[in-house]
Tab-separated table of C-alpha atoms in Angstrom:
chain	number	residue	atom	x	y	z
Q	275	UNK	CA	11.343	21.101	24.005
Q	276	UNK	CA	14.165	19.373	22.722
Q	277	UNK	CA	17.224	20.732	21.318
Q	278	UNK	CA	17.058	18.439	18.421
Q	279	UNK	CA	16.860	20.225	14.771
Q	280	UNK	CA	13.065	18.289	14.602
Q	281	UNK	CA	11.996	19.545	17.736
Q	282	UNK	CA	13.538	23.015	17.184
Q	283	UNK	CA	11.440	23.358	14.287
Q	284	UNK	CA	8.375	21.471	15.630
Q	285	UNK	CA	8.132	24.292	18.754
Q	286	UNK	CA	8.707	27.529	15.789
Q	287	UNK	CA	5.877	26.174	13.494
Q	288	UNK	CA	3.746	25.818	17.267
Q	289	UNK	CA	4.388	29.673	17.833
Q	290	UNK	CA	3.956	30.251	14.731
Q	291	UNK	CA	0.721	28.308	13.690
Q	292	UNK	CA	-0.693	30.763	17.423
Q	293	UNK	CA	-0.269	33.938	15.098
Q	294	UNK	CA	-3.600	33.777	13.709
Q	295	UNK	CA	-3.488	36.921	11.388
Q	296	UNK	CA	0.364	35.284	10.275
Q	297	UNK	CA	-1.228	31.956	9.588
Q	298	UNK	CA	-4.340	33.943	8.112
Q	299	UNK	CA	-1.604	35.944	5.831
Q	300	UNK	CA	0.552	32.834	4.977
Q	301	UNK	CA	-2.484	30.938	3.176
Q	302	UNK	CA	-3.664	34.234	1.407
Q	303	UNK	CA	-0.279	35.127	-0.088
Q	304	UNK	CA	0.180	31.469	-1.258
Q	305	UNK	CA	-3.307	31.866	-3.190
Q	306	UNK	CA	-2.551	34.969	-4.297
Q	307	UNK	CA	0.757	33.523	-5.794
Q	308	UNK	CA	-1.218	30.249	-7.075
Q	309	UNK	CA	-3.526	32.523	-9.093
Q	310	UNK	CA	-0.746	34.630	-10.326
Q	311	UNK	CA	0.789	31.465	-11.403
Q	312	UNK	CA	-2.006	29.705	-13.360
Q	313	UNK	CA	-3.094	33.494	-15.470
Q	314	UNK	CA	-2.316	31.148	-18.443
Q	315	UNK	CA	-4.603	28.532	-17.423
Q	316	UNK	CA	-7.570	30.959	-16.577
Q	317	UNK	CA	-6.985	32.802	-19.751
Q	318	UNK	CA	-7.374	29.436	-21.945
Q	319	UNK	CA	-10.398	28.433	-19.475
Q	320	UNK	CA	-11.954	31.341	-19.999
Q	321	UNK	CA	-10.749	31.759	-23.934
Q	322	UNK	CA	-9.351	34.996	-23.689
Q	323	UNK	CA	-6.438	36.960	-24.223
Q	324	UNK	CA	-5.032	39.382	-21.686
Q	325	UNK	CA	-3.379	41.643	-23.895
Q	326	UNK	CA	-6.338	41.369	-26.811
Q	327	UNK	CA	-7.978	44.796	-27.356
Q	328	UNK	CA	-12.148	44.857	-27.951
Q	329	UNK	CA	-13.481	48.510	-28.522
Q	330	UNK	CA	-16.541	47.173	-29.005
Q	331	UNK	CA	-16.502	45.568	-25.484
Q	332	UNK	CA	-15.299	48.587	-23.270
Q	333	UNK	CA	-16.541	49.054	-19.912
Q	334	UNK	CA	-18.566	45.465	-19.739
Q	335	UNK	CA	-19.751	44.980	-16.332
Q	336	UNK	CA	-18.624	41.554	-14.521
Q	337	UNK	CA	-19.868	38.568	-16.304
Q	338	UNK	CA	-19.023	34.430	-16.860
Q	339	UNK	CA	-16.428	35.404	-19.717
Q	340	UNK	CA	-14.782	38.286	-17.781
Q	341	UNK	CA	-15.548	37.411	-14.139
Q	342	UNK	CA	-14.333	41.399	-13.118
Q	343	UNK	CA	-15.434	43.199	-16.624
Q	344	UNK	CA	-13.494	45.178	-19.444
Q	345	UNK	CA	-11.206	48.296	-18.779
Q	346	UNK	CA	-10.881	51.142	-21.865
Q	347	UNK	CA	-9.885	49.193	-24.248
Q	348	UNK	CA	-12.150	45.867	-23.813
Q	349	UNK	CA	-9.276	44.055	-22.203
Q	350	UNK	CA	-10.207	41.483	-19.753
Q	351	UNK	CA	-9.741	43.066	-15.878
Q	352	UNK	CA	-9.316	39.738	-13.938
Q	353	UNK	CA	-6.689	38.483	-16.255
Q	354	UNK	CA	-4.915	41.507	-16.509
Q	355	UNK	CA	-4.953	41.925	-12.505
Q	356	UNK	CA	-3.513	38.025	-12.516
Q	357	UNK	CA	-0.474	39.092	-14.971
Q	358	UNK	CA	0.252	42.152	-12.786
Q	359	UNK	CA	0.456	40.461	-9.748
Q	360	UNK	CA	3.087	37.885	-10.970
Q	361	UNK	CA	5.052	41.110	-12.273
Q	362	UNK	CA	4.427	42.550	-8.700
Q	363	UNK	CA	4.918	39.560	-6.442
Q	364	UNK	CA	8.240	38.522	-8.344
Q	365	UNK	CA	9.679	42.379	-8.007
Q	366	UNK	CA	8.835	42.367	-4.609
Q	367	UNK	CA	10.300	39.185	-3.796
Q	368	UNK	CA	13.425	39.112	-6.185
Q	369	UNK	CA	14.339	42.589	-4.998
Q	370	UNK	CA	14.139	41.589	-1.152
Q	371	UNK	CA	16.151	38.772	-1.674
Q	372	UNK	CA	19.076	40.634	-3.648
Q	373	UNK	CA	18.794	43.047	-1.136
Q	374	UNK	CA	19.291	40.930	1.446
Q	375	UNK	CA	21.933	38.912	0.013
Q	376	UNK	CA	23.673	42.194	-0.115
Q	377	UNK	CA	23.408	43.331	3.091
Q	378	UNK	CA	23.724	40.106	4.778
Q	379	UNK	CA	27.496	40.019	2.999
Q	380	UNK	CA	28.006	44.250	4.055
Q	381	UNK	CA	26.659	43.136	7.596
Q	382	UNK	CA	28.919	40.103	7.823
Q	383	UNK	CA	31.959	41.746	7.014
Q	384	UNK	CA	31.437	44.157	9.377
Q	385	UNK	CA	30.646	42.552	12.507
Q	386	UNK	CA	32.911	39.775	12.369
Q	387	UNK	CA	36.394	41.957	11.415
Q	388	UNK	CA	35.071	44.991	13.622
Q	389	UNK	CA	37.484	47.663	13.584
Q	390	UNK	CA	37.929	50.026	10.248
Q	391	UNK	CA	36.053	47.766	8.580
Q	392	UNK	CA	33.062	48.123	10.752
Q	393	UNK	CA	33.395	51.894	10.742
Q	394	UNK	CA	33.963	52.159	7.006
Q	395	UNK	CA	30.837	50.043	6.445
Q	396	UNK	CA	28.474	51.042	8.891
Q	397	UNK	CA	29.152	54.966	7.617
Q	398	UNK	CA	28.996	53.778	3.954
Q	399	UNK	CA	25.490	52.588	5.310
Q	400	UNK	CA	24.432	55.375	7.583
Q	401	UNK	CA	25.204	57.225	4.119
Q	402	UNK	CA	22.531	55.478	2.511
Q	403	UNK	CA	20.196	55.613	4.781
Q	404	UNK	CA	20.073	59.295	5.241
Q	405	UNK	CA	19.400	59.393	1.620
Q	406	UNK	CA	16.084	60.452	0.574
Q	407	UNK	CA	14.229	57.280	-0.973
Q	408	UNK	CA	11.427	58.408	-2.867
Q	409	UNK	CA	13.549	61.042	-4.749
Q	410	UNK	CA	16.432	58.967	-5.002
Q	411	UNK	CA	14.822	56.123	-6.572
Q	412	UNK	CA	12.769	58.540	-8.734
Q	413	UNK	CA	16.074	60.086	-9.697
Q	414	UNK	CA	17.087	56.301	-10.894
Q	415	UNK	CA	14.454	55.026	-12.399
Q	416	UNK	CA	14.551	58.195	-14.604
Q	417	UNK	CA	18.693	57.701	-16.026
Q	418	UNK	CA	18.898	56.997	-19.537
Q	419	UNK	CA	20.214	53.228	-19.614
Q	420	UNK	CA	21.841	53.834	-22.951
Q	421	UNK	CA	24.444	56.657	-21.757
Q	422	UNK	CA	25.960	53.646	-19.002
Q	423	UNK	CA	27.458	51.393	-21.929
Q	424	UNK	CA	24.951	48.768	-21.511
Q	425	UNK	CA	24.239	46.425	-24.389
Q	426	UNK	CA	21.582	47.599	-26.793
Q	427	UNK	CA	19.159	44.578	-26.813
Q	428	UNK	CA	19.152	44.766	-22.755
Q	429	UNK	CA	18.130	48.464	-23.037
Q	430	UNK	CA	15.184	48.168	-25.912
Q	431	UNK	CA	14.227	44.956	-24.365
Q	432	UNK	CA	10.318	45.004	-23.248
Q	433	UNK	CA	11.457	43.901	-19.678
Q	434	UNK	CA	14.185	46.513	-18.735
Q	435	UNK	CA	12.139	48.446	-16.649
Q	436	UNK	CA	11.067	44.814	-14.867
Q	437	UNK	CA	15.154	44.589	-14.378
Q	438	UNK	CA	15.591	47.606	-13.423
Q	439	UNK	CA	13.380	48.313	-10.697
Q	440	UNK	CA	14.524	45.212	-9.220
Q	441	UNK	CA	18.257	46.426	-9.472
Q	442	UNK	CA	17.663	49.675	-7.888
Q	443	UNK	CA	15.246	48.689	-4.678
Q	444	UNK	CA	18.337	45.853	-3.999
Q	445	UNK	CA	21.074	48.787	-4.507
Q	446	UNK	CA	19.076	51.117	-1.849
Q	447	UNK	CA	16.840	48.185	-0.022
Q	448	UNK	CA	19.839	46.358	2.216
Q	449	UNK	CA	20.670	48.656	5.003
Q	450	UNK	CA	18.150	47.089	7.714
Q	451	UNK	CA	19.290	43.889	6.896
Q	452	UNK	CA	22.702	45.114	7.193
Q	453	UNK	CA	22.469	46.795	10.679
Q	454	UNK	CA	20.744	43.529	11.704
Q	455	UNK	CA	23.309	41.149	10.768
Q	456	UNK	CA	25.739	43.329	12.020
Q	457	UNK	CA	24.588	43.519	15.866
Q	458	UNK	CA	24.014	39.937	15.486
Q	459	UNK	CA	27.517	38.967	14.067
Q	460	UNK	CA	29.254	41.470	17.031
Q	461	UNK	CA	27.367	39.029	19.142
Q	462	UNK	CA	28.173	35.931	17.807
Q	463	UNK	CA	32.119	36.513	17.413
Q	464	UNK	CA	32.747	36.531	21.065
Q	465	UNK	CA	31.242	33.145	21.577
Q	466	UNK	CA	33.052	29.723	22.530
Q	467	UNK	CA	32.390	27.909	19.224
Q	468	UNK	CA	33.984	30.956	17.100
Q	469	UNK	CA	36.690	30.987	19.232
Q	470	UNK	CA	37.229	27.145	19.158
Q	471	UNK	CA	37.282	27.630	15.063
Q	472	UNK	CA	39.698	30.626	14.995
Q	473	UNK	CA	41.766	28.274	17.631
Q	474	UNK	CA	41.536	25.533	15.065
Q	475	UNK	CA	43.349	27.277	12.033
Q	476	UNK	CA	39.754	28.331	9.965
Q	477	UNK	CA	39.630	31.142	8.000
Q	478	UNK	CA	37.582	34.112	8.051
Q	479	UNK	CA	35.218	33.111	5.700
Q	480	UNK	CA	34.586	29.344	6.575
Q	481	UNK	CA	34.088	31.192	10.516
Q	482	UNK	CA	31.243	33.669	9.189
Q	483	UNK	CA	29.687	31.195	6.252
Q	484	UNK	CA	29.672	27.942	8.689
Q	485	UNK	CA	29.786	28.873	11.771
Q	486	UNK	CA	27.949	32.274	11.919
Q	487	UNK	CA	25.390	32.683	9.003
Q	488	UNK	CA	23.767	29.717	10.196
Q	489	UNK	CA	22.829	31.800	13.529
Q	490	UNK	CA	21.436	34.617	11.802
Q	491	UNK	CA	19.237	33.036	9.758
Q	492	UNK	CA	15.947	34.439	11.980
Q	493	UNK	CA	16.838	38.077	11.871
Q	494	UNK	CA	17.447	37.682	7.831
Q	495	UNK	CA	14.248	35.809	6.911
Q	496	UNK	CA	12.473	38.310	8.848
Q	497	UNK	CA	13.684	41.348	7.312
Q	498	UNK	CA	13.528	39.906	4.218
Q	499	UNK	CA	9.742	39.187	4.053
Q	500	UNK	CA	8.589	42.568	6.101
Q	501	UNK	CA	10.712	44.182	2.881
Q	502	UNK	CA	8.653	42.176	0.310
Q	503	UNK	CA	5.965	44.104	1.156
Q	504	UNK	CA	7.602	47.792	1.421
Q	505	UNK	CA	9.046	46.410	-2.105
Q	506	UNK	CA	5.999	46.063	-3.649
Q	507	UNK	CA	4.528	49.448	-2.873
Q	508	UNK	CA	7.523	51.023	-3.777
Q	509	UNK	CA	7.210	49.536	-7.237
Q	510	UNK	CA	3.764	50.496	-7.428
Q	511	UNK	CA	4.591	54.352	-6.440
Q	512	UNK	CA	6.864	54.493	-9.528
Q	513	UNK	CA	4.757	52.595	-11.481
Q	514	UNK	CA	2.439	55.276	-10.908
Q	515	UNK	CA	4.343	57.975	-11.504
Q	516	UNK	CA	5.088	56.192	-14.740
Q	517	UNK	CA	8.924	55.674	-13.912
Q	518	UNK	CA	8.431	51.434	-13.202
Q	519	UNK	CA	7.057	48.812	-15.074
Q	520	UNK	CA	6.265	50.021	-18.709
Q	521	UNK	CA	3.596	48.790	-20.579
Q	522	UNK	CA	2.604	46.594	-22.085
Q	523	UNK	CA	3.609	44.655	-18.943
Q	524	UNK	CA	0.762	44.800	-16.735
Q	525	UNK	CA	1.753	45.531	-12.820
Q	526	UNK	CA	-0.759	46.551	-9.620
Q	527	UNK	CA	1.002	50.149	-10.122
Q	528	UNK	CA	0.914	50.565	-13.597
Q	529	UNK	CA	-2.967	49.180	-13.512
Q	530	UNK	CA	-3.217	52.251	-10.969
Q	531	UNK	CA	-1.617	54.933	-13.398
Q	532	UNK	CA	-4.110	53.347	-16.526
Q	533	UNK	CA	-7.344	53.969	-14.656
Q	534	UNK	CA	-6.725	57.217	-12.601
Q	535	UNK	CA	-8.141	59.395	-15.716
Q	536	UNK	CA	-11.151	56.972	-15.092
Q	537	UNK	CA	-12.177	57.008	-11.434
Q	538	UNK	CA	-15.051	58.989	-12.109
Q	539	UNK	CA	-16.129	56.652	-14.873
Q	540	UNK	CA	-15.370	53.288	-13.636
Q	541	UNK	CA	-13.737	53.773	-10.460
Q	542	UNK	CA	-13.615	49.569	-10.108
Q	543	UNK	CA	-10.715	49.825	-12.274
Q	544	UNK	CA	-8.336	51.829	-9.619
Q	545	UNK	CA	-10.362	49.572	-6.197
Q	546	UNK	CA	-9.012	45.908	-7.740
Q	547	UNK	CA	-4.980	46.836	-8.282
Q	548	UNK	CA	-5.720	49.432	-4.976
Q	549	UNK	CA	-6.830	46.587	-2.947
Q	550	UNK	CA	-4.606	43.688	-4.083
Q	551	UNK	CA	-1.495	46.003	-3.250
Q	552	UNK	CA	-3.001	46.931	0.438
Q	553	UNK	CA	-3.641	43.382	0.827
Q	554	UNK	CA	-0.534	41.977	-0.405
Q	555	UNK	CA	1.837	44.746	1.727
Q	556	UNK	CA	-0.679	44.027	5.016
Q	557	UNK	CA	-0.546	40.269	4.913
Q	558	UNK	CA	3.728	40.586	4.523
Q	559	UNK	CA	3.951	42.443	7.732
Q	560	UNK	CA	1.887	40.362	9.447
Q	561	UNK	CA	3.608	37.524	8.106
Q	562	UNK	CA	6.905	39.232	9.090
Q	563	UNK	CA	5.596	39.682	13.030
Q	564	UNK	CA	4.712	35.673	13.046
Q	565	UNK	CA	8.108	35.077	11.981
Q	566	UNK	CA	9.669	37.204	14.639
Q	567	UNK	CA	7.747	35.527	17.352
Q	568	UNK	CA	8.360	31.963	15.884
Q	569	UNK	CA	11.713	32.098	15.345
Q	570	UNK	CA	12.730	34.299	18.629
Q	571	UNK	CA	12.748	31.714	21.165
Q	572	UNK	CA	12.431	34.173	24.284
Q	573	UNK	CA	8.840	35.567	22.170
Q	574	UNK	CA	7.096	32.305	23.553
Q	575	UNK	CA	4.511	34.310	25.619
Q	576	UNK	CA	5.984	38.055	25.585
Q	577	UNK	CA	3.589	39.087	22.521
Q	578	UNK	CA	-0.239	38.671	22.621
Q	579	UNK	CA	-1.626	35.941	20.671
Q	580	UNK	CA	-3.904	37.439	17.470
């Protein structure tokens, strides 16, 4: 292969293209996302209004004007499983990226000044790490917004709890990405064209935005898309322990929590949310593992081929 940009790229999509399952995952979570995208357009194809409540029409099986039936309330099941997964694919990925903004920047800083620095921030992370999650972000999905001096219309607003699960999985989310980009930036500080910049007069932070972020961007684009998925079902846990997305936004978790008083009576209603959040989480990892082997150069031929 060359070492040309083009060919660089041209032998990563080859290795990638050879993870079947990856490829396989790729095209599923782009339809997924297309459908999530046009809810508006199937709801005016179909005339129908997500949110529109039909007593009269509870419990319909599948049919042309709801394609998946009714819930409790006569609400159309398709649409409302459309609406939740935008909710759920943009907390997933919004969250993944803030987190790894974060800990790229925590990771940065600490393997390119070494030292105190590295020690201070490594511990600050080990900290966080050792935390327990679950409780932790249980804990602060439950605080009272109004007691930390934020603005009224943020906290009545219909999408603070949309804000601020996204908030909290960055706060707690960025500590793989920040050990990664750490033992990469160690790395990449002792070699000759970091030294040739320092030689040159550059500063700190043109060295580690120019000459070393550039390098790291495999290790950061895979964490970041194996922790869309681990996003996701953490949103849907507290979703379902009613501490995430409030209605009436609909999300996969909060579709979970509406139907588990009804899995006896129309258990379809907890399968369609159950099985687009399996599928969703599944086809990140195995997105994430195509990644890794495209992008690592030395993972031509070490991993089998799916």
């Amino acid at each position: 292969a060359t070492q040309t940009g083009e060919g660089m790229w041209t032998l990563t999509a080859r290795r990638f293209v050879r993870h079947r399952l990856a490829v396989v995952s790729a095209c599923g979570l782009l339809a997924m996302a297309l459908a999530a995208l046009s809810a508006p357009l199937v709801a005016s194809l179909l005339g129908v209004d997500a949110e529109s409540v039909d007593l009269f029409n509870r419990f319909q099986p599948a049919s042309f004007g709801h394609p998946l039936g009714t819930d409790d309330l006569g609400r159309d099941v398709f649409l409302r499983l459309l609406y939740g997964g935008r909710i759920s694919l943009f907390v997933g990925m919004t969250a993944a990226l803030a987190a790894a903004v974060i800990g790229t920047i925590i990771g940065l800083a600490a393997g390119y000044f070494g030292g105190r620095t590295d020690a201070f921030l490594m511990r600050f992370t080990d900290g966080i790490i050792s935390l327990p999650l679950l409780p932790l972000l249980i804990v602060l999905a439950a605080l009272d917004l109004g007691k930390l001096g934020l603005p009224d219309e943020l906290v009545v607003s219909e999408n603070i709890s949309l804000y601020r699960i996204v908030a909290i999985v960055a706060l707690v989310g960025w500590t793989t990405v920040a050990r990664l980009v750490r033992g990469s930036a160690l790395a990449l500080r002792e070699r000759d064209f970091v030294r040739a910049a320092e030689a040159q007069g550059a500063t700190a932070l043109r060295i580690m935005a120019v000459h070393i972020l550039p390098n790291l961007a495999s290790p950061i684009i895979v964490a970041t898309t194996l922790s869309v998925g681990n996003v996701i079902l953490l949103e849907s846990v507290l979703s379902f322990l009613g501490l995430g997305i409030q209605p009436p936004i609909p999300s996969w978790g909060n579709l979970l929590t509406n139907a588990q008083e009804l899995i006896w009576d129309a258990p379809a209603l907890a399968f369609y949310p159950g099985v687009m959040i399996f599928l969703t989480v599944i086809a990140f990892n195995f997105l994430g593992d195509g990644l890794q082997d495209a992008l690592d150069p030395r993972a031509t031929e070490r991993r089998a081929v799916y």
